[in-house]
mmCIF file of C-alpha atoms in Angstrom:
data_model
loop_
_atom_site.group_PDB
_atom_site.id
_atom_site.type_symbol
_atom_site.label_atom_id
_atom_site.label_comp_id
_atom_site.label_asym_id
_atom_site.label_seq_id
_atom_site.Cartn_x
_atom_site.Cartn_y
_atom_site.Cartn_z
ATOM 1 C CA MET I 956 -4.255 4.842 -9.596
ATOM 2 C CA VAL I 957 -1.677 2.079 -9.904
ATOM 3 C CA ILE I 958 -3.636 0.299 -12.646
ATOM 4 C CA LEU I 959 -3.977 3.529 -14.622
ATOM 5 C CA HIS I 960 -0.263 4.129 -14.073
ATOM 6 C CA HIS I 961 0.714 0.693 -15.380
ATOM 7 C CA GLY I 962 -2.002 0.659 -18.046
ATOM 8 C CA SER I 963 -1.367 4.146 -19.437
ATOM 9 C CA TYR I 964 0.181 2.861 -22.668
ATOM 10 C CA SER I 965 -2.444 0.200 -23.339
ATOM 11 C CA ILE I 966 -5.294 2.654 -22.704
ATOM 12 C CA SER I 967 -3.774 5.224 -25.073
ATOM 13 C CA ASP I 968 -3.238 2.582 -27.758
ATOM 14 C CA GLY I 969 -6.732 1.145 -27.364
ATOM 15 C CA VAL I 970 -8.773 4.346 -27.035
ATOM 16 C CA GLY I 971 -6.882 6.821 -29.187
ATOM 17 C CA PRO I 972 -4.689 9.944 -29.024
ATOM 18 C CA TRP I 973 -7.432 12.113 -27.502
ATOM 19 C CA ILE I 974 -7.083 10.345 -24.138
ATOM 20 C CA ARG I 975 -3.314 10.788 -23.860
ATOM 21 C CA PRO I 976 -3.433 13.885 -21.593
ATOM 22 C CA PHE I 977 -5.368 11.744 -19.092
ATOM 23 C CA THR I 978 -3.110 8.707 -19.368
ATOM 24 C CA ARG I 979 0.011 10.870 -19.326
ATOM 25 C CA PHE I 980 -1.077 12.309 -15.976
ATOM 26 C CA PHE I 981 -1.427 8.825 -14.473
ATOM 27 C CA TYR I 982 1.805 7.704 -16.102
ATOM 28 C CA TYR I 983 3.634 10.352 -14.053
ATOM 29 C CA TYR I 984 1.549 10.387 -10.866
ATOM 30 C CA GLY I 985 -0.454 7.148 -10.660
ATOM 31 C CA GLU I 986 2.265 5.400 -8.689
ATOM 32 C CA LEU I 987 1.345 7.678 -5.774
ATOM 33 C CA GLY I 988 -1.495 5.233 -5.237
ATOM 34 C CA VAL I 989 1.105 3.075 -3.505
ATOM 35 C CA GLN I 990 1.614 5.832 -0.934
ATOM 36 C CA VAL I 991 -2.150 5.927 -0.338
ATOM 37 C CA PHE I 992 -1.994 2.153 0.138
ATOM 38 C CA PHE I 993 0.727 2.538 2.779
ATOM 39 C CA ALA I 994 -1.222 5.199 4.670
ATOM 40 C CA ILE I 995 -4.423 3.129 4.677
ATOM 41 C CA SER I 996 -2.567 0.002 5.739
ATOM 42 C CA GLY I 997 -0.774 1.680 8.642
ATOM 43 C CA LEU I 998 -3.978 3.285 9.886
ATOM 44 C CA LEU I 999 -6.054 0.122 9.510
ATOM 45 C CA ILE I 1000 -3.634 -2.304 11.156
ATOM 46 C CA CYS I 1001 -2.927 0.047 14.049
ATOM 47 C CA SER I 1002 -6.667 0.673 14.549
ATOM 48 C CA ARG I 1003 -7.314 -3.043 14.856
ATOM 49 C CA LEU I 1004 -4.526 -3.473 17.397
ATOM 50 C CA ILE I 1005 -5.874 -0.521 19.374
ATOM 51 C CA GLN I 1006 -9.360 -2.053 19.365
ATOM 52 C CA GLU I 1007 -8.015 -5.396 20.569
ATOM 53 C CA HIS I 1008 -6.060 -3.633 23.328
ATOM 54 C CA ALA I 1009 -9.203 -1.749 24.385
ATOM 55 C CA ASP I 1010 -11.283 -4.953 24.433
ATOM 56 C CA ARG I 1011 -8.787 -7.251 26.154
ATOM 57 C CA SER I 1012 -6.308 -4.839 27.819
ATOM 58 C CA ARG I 1013 -3.543 -6.494 25.829
ATOM 59 C CA VAL I 1014 -2.571 -7.532 22.320
ATOM 60 C CA SER I 1015 -1.964 -11.142 21.309
ATOM 61 C CA LEU I 1016 0.848 -11.101 18.760
ATOM 62 C CA ARG I 1017 0.213 -14.789 18.124
ATOM 63 C CA ASP I 1018 -3.384 -14.108 17.094
ATOM 64 C CA PHE I 1019 -2.316 -11.099 15.046
ATOM 65 C CA TYR I 1020 0.245 -13.041 13.030
ATOM 66 C CA VAL I 1021 -2.047 -16.014 12.506
ATOM 67 C CA ARG I 1022 -4.721 -13.717 11.063
ATOM 68 C CA ARG I 1023 -2.170 -11.833 8.941
ATOM 69 C CA ALA I 1024 -0.623 -15.042 7.616
ATOM 70 C CA TYR I 1025 -3.981 -16.488 6.572
ATOM 71 C CA ARG I 1026 -4.999 -13.125 5.095
ATOM 72 C CA ILE I 1027 -1.879 -12.368 3.065
ATOM 73 C CA LEU I 1028 0.045 -15.529 2.240
ATOM 74 C CA PRO I 1029 -2.520 -17.756 0.454
ATOM 75 C CA PRO I 1030 -3.412 -15.232 -2.320
ATOM 76 C CA MET I 1031 0.224 -14.199 -2.637
ATOM 77 C CA MET I 1032 1.496 -17.761 -2.963
ATOM 78 C CA GLY I 1033 -1.293 -18.522 -5.420
ATOM 79 C CA PHE I 1034 -0.150 -15.658 -7.642
ATOM 80 C CA LEU I 1035 3.511 -16.602 -7.314
ATOM 81 C CA GLY I 1036 2.674 -20.205 -8.171
ATOM 82 C CA ILE I 1037 0.892 -19.117 -11.361
ATOM 83 C CA VAL I 1038 3.684 -16.740 -12.358
ATOM 84 C CA GLY I 1039 6.299 -19.380 -11.584
ATOM 85 C CA ALA I 1040 4.510 -21.863 -13.848
ATOM 86 C CA LEU I 1041 4.194 -19.276 -16.641
ATOM 87 C CA GLY I 1042 7.867 -18.485 -16.270
ATOM 88 C CA ALA I 1043 8.857 -22.169 -16.342
ATOM 89 C CA VAL I 1044 7.216 -22.633 -19.762
ATOM 90 C CA GLY I 1045 8.532 -19.345 -21.135
ATOM 91 C CA ILE I 1046 5.265 -17.403 -21.342
ATOM 92 C CA VAL I 1047 6.575 -14.638 -19.080
ATOM 93 C CA THR I 1048 10.128 -13.711 -18.218
ATOM 94 C CA ILE I 1049 11.044 -13.979 -14.560
ATOM 95 C CA LYS I 1050 14.301 -14.500 -12.738
ATOM 96 C CA LEU I 1051 14.570 -17.243 -10.130
ATOM 97 C CA GLY I 1052 16.350 -14.933 -7.710
ATOM 98 C CA GLN I 1053 13.609 -12.333 -8.017
ATOM 99 C CA TRP I 1054 10.886 -14.973 -7.595
ATOM 100 C CA LEU I 1055 12.564 -16.246 -4.434
ATOM 101 C CA SER I 1056 12.903 -12.682 -3.111
ATOM 102 C CA CYS I 1057 9.116 -12.356 -3.479
ATOM 103 C CA VAL I 1058 8.452 -15.660 -1.736
ATOM 104 C CA PHE I 1059 10.669 -14.716 1.196
ATOM 105 C CA LEU I 1060 9.662 -11.034 1.178
ATOM 106 C CA TYR I 1061 12.943 -9.254 0.545
ATOM 107 C CA ALA I 1062 12.158 -8.057 -2.978
ATOM 108 C CA ASN I 1063 12.745 -4.409 -2.049
ATOM 109 C CA TYR I 1064 16.354 -5.201 -1.135
ATOM 110 C CA ARG I 1065 17.160 -7.067 -4.342
ATOM 111 C CA PRO I 1066 18.327 -4.965 -7.323
ATOM 112 C CA GLY I 1067 17.118 -5.676 -10.826
ATOM 113 C CA GLY I 1068 14.278 -7.929 -11.840
ATOM 114 C CA THR I 1069 11.462 -8.188 -14.348
ATOM 115 C CA TRP I 1070 8.180 -6.348 -14.776
ATOM 116 C CA THR I 1071 5.834 -9.183 -13.774
ATOM 117 C CA LEU I 1072 7.098 -9.268 -10.180
ATOM 118 C CA GLY I 1073 8.202 -5.649 -9.917
ATOM 119 C CA HIS I 1074 5.336 -4.665 -7.628
ATOM 120 C CA PHE I 1075 6.443 -6.995 -4.828
ATOM 121 C CA TRP I 1076 8.706 -4.307 -3.368
ATOM 122 C CA THR I 1077 5.586 -2.751 -1.819
ATOM 123 C CA LEU I 1078 4.341 -6.041 -0.391
ATOM 124 C CA SER I 1079 7.768 -6.803 1.056
ATOM 125 C CA LEU I 1080 7.917 -3.378 2.685
ATOM 126 C CA GLU I 1081 4.479 -3.803 4.212
ATOM 127 C CA GLU I 1082 5.337 -7.234 5.579
ATOM 128 C CA HIS I 1083 8.483 -5.826 7.187
ATOM 129 C CA PHE I 1084 6.254 -3.284 8.928
ATOM 130 C CA TYR I 1085 3.950 -6.073 10.147
ATOM 131 C CA LEU I 1086 6.906 -8.064 11.441
ATOM 132 C CA THR I 1087 8.318 -5.198 13.517
ATOM 133 C CA TRP I 1088 5.941 -2.403 14.528
ATOM 134 C CA PRO I 1089 3.294 -4.581 16.297
ATOM 135 C CA PHE I 1090 6.002 -5.726 18.720
ATOM 136 C CA LEU I 1091 6.568 -2.079 19.631
ATOM 137 C CA PHE I 1092 2.841 -1.562 20.174
ATOM 138 C CA ALA I 1093 2.456 -4.736 22.247
ATOM 139 C CA PHE I 1094 5.437 -3.815 24.427
ATOM 140 C CA LEU I 1095 4.711 -0.107 24.982
ATOM 141 C CA GLY I 1096 0.932 0.096 24.715
ATOM 142 C CA PRO I 1097 -1.047 2.747 22.788
ATOM 143 C CA ARG I 1098 -0.030 5.810 24.828
ATOM 144 C CA LYS I 1099 3.734 5.295 24.873
ATOM 145 C CA THR I 1100 3.818 4.031 21.298
ATOM 146 C CA LEU I 1101 2.628 7.369 19.867
ATOM 147 C CA PRO I 1102 5.732 9.529 20.511
ATOM 148 C CA VAL I 1103 8.061 6.670 19.577
ATOM 149 C CA THR I 1104 6.229 6.129 16.268
ATOM 150 C CA ILE I 1105 6.369 9.853 15.465
ATOM 151 C CA LEU I 1106 10.116 9.888 16.060
ATOM 152 C CA LEU I 1107 10.592 6.749 13.964
ATOM 153 C CA ALA I 1108 8.592 8.213 11.080
ATOM 154 C CA LEU I 1109 10.551 11.470 11.144
ATOM 155 C CA GLY I 1110 13.798 9.527 11.353
ATOM 156 C CA VAL I 1111 12.913 7.443 8.297
ATOM 157 C CA GLY I 1112 12.129 10.582 6.299
ATOM 158 C CA VAL I 1113 15.418 12.208 7.245
ATOM 159 C CA TRP I 1114 17.307 8.979 6.516
ATOM 160 C CA ARG I 1115 15.691 8.832 3.063
ATOM 161 C CA GLY I 1116 16.834 12.358 2.312
ATOM 162 C CA VAL I 1117 20.380 11.606 3.459
ATOM 163 C CA ASN I 1118 20.440 8.447 1.347
ATOM 164 C CA ILE I 1119 19.385 10.281 -1.792
ATOM 165 C CA ALA I 1120 21.610 13.312 -1.162
ATOM 166 C CA TYR I 1121 24.765 11.348 -0.425
ATOM 167 C CA SER I 1122 24.057 8.066 -2.286
ATOM 168 C CA LEU I 1123 24.299 6.040 0.923
ATOM 169 C CA HIS I 1124 22.761 2.939 -0.576
ATOM 170 C CA PRO I 1125 24.321 -0.191 -1.990
ATOM 171 C CA PHE I 1126 22.348 -0.367 -5.241
ATOM 172 C CA ASP I 1127 21.151 2.146 -7.810
ATOM 173 C CA LEU I 1128 19.386 5.389 -6.891
ATOM 174 C CA THR I 1129 15.867 3.952 -7.181
ATOM 175 C CA HIS I 1130 16.512 1.671 -4.238
ATOM 176 C CA ALA I 1131 16.557 4.687 -1.950
ATOM 177 C CA THR I 1132 12.813 4.891 -2.629
ATOM 178 C CA VAL I 1133 11.824 1.239 -2.277
ATOM 179 C CA ARG I 1134 13.708 0.004 0.779
ATOM 180 C CA THR I 1135 11.921 -0.466 4.079
ATOM 181 C CA ASP I 1136 14.419 1.620 6.033
ATOM 182 C CA THR I 1137 13.863 4.598 3.714
ATOM 183 C CA MET I 1138 10.156 4.286 2.865
ATOM 184 C CA CYS I 1139 8.203 2.903 5.829
ATOM 185 C CA ASP I 1140 7.276 6.356 7.138
ATOM 186 C CA GLY I 1141 4.103 6.211 5.038
ATOM 187 C CA LEU I 1142 2.933 3.262 7.121
ATOM 188 C CA LEU I 1143 4.192 4.804 10.350
ATOM 189 C CA TYR I 1144 2.277 8.056 9.824
ATOM 190 C CA GLY I 1145 -0.856 5.996 9.168
ATOM 191 C CA ALA I 1146 -0.275 4.338 12.544
ATOM 192 C CA VAL I 1147 0.282 7.755 14.137
ATOM 193 C CA MET I 1148 -3.094 8.937 12.861
ATOM 194 C CA ALA I 1149 -4.800 5.828 14.267
ATOM 195 C CA LEU I 1150 -3.165 6.439 17.654
ATOM 196 C CA LEU I 1151 -4.305 10.072 17.636
ATOM 197 C CA LEU I 1152 -7.880 9.177 16.693
ATOM 198 C CA ALA I 1153 -7.965 6.628 19.539
ATOM 199 C CA ARG I 1154 -7.485 9.356 22.163
ATOM 200 C CA PRO I 1155 -10.914 10.873 22.911
ATOM 201 C CA GLY I 1156 -9.597 14.368 23.674
ATOM 202 C CA ILE I 1157 -7.462 14.538 20.535
ATOM 203 C CA ARG I 1158 -10.240 13.016 18.428
ATOM 204 C CA GLU I 1159 -12.662 15.724 19.563
ATOM 205 C CA ARG I 1160 -10.176 18.450 18.663
ATOM 206 C CA LEU I 1161 -9.528 16.838 15.287
ATOM 207 C CA MET I 1162 -13.271 16.691 14.616
ATOM 208 C CA ARG I 1163 -13.465 20.440 15.157
ATOM 209 C CA VAL I 1164 -10.539 21.095 12.825
ATOM 210 C CA MET I 1165 -10.952 18.360 10.205
ATOM 211 C CA ARG I 1166 -14.159 19.649 8.679
ATOM 212 C CA PRO I 1167 -15.133 18.418 5.165
ATOM 213 C CA VAL I 1168 -13.477 21.437 3.559
ATOM 214 C CA MET I 1169 -10.148 20.353 5.049
ATOM 215 C CA PHE I 1170 -10.043 17.447 2.598
ATOM 216 C CA TYR I 1171 -9.743 19.912 -0.278
ATOM 217 C CA VAL I 1172 -7.261 22.083 1.603
ATOM 218 C CA LEU I 1173 -5.032 19.108 2.376
ATOM 219 C CA LEU I 1174 -5.392 17.802 -1.168
ATOM 220 C CA GLY I 1175 -4.257 21.206 -2.411
ATOM 221 C CA VAL I 1176 -1.245 21.069 -0.098
ATOM 222 C CA TYR I 1177 -0.407 17.579 -1.335
ATOM 223 C CA ILE I 1178 -0.652 18.602 -4.992
ATOM 224 C CA GLY I 1179 1.350 21.736 -4.252
ATOM 225 C CA THR I 1180 4.329 19.660 -3.159
ATOM 226 C CA PHE I 1181 4.765 18.554 -6.786
ATOM 227 C CA LEU I 1182 4.891 22.060 -8.247
ATOM 228 C CA PRO I 1183 8.232 23.403 -9.535
ATOM 229 C CA MET I 1184 10.349 24.511 -6.598
ATOM 230 C CA PRO I 1185 13.556 26.531 -6.270
ATOM 231 C CA PRO I 1186 16.739 24.460 -5.868
ATOM 232 C CA VAL I 1187 16.879 24.847 -2.093
ATOM 233 C CA PRO I 1188 19.022 22.251 -0.279
ATOM 234 C CA PHE I 1189 16.977 19.444 1.335
ATOM 235 C CA LEU I 1190 13.689 20.920 0.058
ATOM 236 C CA GLY I 1191 12.928 17.712 -1.864
ATOM 237 C CA PRO I 1192 13.344 15.409 1.159
ATOM 238 C CA GLY I 1193 11.312 17.832 3.262
ATOM 239 C CA LEU I 1194 8.470 17.742 0.744
ATOM 240 C CA SER I 1195 8.536 13.933 0.703
ATOM 241 C CA ILE I 1196 8.118 13.958 4.508
ATOM 242 C CA LEU I 1197 5.218 16.401 4.171
ATOM 243 C CA ARG I 1198 3.494 14.141 1.628
ATOM 244 C CA ALA I 1199 3.776 11.160 3.952
ATOM 245 C CA MET I 1200 2.210 13.225 6.753
ATOM 246 C CA VAL I 1201 -0.628 14.658 4.664
ATOM 247 C CA LEU I 1202 -2.042 11.384 3.318
ATOM 248 C CA PRO I 1203 -3.206 10.043 6.731
ATOM 249 C CA MET I 1204 -4.741 13.473 7.391
ATOM 250 C CA LEU I 1205 -6.731 13.128 4.160
ATOM 251 C CA LEU I 1206 -7.936 9.734 5.334
ATOM 252 C CA ALA I 1207 -8.895 11.192 8.707
ATOM 253 C CA THR I 1208 -11.129 13.814 7.100
ATOM 254 C CA THR I 1209 -13.184 11.045 5.479
ATOM 255 C CA LEU I 1210 -13.353 9.024 8.720
ATOM 256 C CA LEU I 1211 -14.412 11.996 10.804
ATOM 257 C CA ASN I 1212 -16.949 13.264 8.249
ATOM 258 C CA PRO I 1213 -18.821 10.187 6.995
ATOM 259 C CA ARG I 1214 -21.591 12.361 5.499
ATOM 260 C CA SER I 1215 -19.254 14.513 3.416
ATOM 261 C CA LEU I 1216 -19.341 14.316 -0.370
ATOM 262 C CA VAL I 1217 -15.955 12.599 -0.585
ATOM 263 C CA SER I 1218 -16.914 10.012 2.041
ATOM 264 C CA ARG I 1219 -20.214 9.243 0.306
ATOM 265 C CA VAL I 1220 -18.438 8.810 -3.032
ATOM 266 C CA LEU I 1221 -15.928 6.447 -1.427
ATOM 267 C CA GLU I 1222 -18.832 4.432 0.002
ATOM 268 C CA LEU I 1223 -20.394 3.822 -3.413
ATOM 269 C CA GLY I 1224 -21.022 0.146 -3.994
ATOM 270 C CA VAL I 1225 -18.671 -0.153 -6.955
ATOM 271 C CA LEU I 1226 -15.778 1.387 -5.023
ATOM 272 C CA ARG I 1227 -16.470 -0.777 -1.986
ATOM 273 C CA TYR I 1228 -16.343 -3.824 -4.260
ATOM 274 C CA VAL I 1229 -13.052 -2.698 -5.785
ATOM 275 C CA GLY I 1230 -11.806 -2.243 -2.226
ATOM 276 C CA ARG I 1231 -12.684 -5.840 -1.373
ATOM 277 C CA LEU I 1232 -10.833 -7.055 -4.477
ATOM 278 C CA SER I 1233 -7.954 -4.623 -4.043
ATOM 279 C CA TYR I 1234 -5.342 -7.034 -2.666
ATOM 280 C CA SER I 1235 -5.836 -9.705 -5.323
ATOM 281 C CA LEU I 1236 -6.292 -7.007 -7.949
ATOM 282 C CA TYR I 1237 -2.948 -5.483 -7.000
ATOM 283 C CA LEU I 1238 -1.305 -8.915 -7.198
ATOM 284 C CA TYR I 1239 -2.622 -9.807 -10.660
ATOM 285 C CA GLN I 1240 -2.678 -6.424 -12.407
ATOM 286 C CA GLN I 1241 1.044 -6.633 -13.148
ATOM 287 C CA LEU I 1242 0.390 -9.536 -15.535
ATOM 288 C CA PHE I 1243 -2.029 -7.541 -17.666
ATOM 289 C CA PHE I 1244 -0.973 -3.880 -17.447
ATOM 290 C CA VAL I 1245 2.459 -3.354 -18.966
ATOM 291 C CA TRP I 1246 4.451 -0.587 -20.580
ATOM 292 C CA HIS I 1247 5.742 -0.755 -24.151
ATOM 293 C CA GLY I 1248 8.512 -3.313 -24.590
ATOM 294 C CA LEU I 1249 7.829 -5.065 -21.280
ATOM 295 C CA GLY I 1250 4.920 -7.279 -22.276
ATOM 296 C CA SER I 1251 4.944 -10.919 -23.266
ATOM 297 C CA PRO I 1252 4.375 -11.766 -26.953
ATOM 298 C CA PHE I 1253 2.319 -14.762 -25.767
ATOM 299 C CA LEU I 1254 -0.021 -12.519 -23.766
ATOM 300 C CA THR I 1255 -0.406 -9.572 -26.158
ATOM 301 C CA PRO I 1256 -4.215 -9.878 -26.575
ATOM 302 C CA ILE I 1257 -4.881 -9.899 -22.830
ATOM 303 C CA GLN I 1258 -2.303 -7.173 -22.193
ATOM 304 C CA SER I 1259 -4.189 -4.833 -24.525
ATOM 305 C CA PHE I 1260 -7.144 -2.593 -23.712
ATOM 306 C CA PRO I 1261 -9.910 -3.471 -22.851
ATOM 307 C CA LEU I 1262 -9.196 -7.175 -22.322
ATOM 308 C CA ASN I 1263 -6.501 -6.371 -19.778
ATOM 309 C CA PHE I 1264 -9.128 -4.800 -17.503
ATOM 310 C CA VAL I 1265 -11.485 -7.760 -17.931
ATOM 311 C CA CYS I 1266 -8.758 -10.319 -17.221
ATOM 312 C CA ALA I 1267 -7.294 -8.468 -14.249
ATOM 313 C CA PHE I 1268 -10.673 -8.139 -12.533
ATOM 314 C CA ALA I 1269 -11.625 -11.726 -13.400
ATOM 315 C CA CYS I 1270 -8.406 -13.074 -11.844
ATOM 316 C CA ALA I 1271 -8.845 -10.809 -8.815
ATOM 317 C CA ALA I 1272 -12.427 -11.989 -8.300
ATOM 318 C CA GLY I 1273 -11.358 -15.612 -8.643
ATOM 319 C CA SER I 1274 -8.570 -15.135 -6.121
ATOM 320 C CA TYR I 1275 -10.868 -13.286 -3.716
ATOM 321 C CA TYR I 1276 -13.709 -15.804 -3.706
ATOM 322 C CA LEU I 1277 -11.681 -19.001 -4.076
ATOM 323 C CA ILE I 1278 -8.634 -18.187 -1.942
ATOM 324 C CA GLU I 1279 -8.922 -14.990 0.100
ATOM 325 C CA LYS I 1280 -12.339 -15.396 1.714
ATOM 326 C CA PRO I 1281 -11.906 -19.076 2.648
ATOM 327 C CA ALA I 1282 -8.410 -18.365 3.998
ATOM 328 C CA ILE I 1283 -9.625 -15.414 6.096
ATOM 329 C CA ARG I 1284 -12.363 -17.583 7.616
ATOM 330 C CA ALA I 1285 -9.833 -20.332 8.283
ATOM 331 C CA GLY I 1286 -7.556 -17.818 9.992
ATOM 332 C CA TYR I 1287 -10.265 -16.663 12.377
ATOM 333 C CA ARG I 1288 -11.224 -20.273 13.128
ATOM 334 C CA ARG I 1289 -7.584 -21.031 13.855
ATOM 335 C CA VAL I 1290 -7.382 -18.126 16.274
ATOM 336 C CA GLU I 1291 -10.512 -19.355 18.087
ATOM 337 C CA VAL I 1292 -9.006 -22.834 18.379
ATOM 338 C CA LEU I 1293 -5.739 -21.433 19.744
ATOM 339 C CA ARG I 1294 -7.612 -19.302 22.280
ATOM 340 C CA GLY I 1295 -9.668 -22.303 23.363
ATOM 341 C CA SER I 1296 -6.592 -24.402 23.917
#
């Protein structure tokens, strides 16, 4: 969704006018893929912490952060190193302050910037979640963490609405929708769903309710939140909270119904492979998928369809096999060494 959002112009230019209704749709709505990413990430990370707590009756934050560091930082620093080198020789335009904000993970609190590094607001937000929420889980445990996480998620949604309604933010309006304090509810609701699924009684009730047809019902609700609405005060913020809640429910329907049509489609080999490449693909796609006027004259051929797809997937595969997989293995070996000592 994000690639089709960023690549909408290049696809239209390369394929022809007949495809513009398709690309126009993703131009307006493809960025919602980021919200799906948040929901998946919150659910996945929380599920792994829950499993570790169930296996060992506790959570080792040291082990968690070692694994996360080896998983996330090597591919990220590899990308930033390449972009920094391209910027130093003038092939792409980047700002030193923005590059540093990506290195130190505060990009979503820095106004302005250039296209090539614009996607790091999402990575910064996710890292802020990793650096805070696991402490809550380790301190409270799975049962007590659930109500606190629900309250936090609701609070973030309300705070976002107040920020937008009363301009209570230090930068321009868009920063009310990229900052961690106003946007982390997507991750928190993913964690809430993981905590609910971990309780046998609640999981059984959800299995009775979340039948395969519920995926389409929830998808209809999600789409319905984007339909024209009357100008009712605070309706917009309320709908944004509803969207953040619905996405983890959509994920739950696929988890609880592995034989459903949607689940089987998501398990297709090509989609599983894209899933494995997804982190590196998200890092590198910003180099190759650009809107009109934001590309580099030095990179025009590889920022045009279809070469942009080929180059983005080639870079992602290179990063995955040469950096990600070895780093992940090194992270698990490091954890074993630390446990042994």
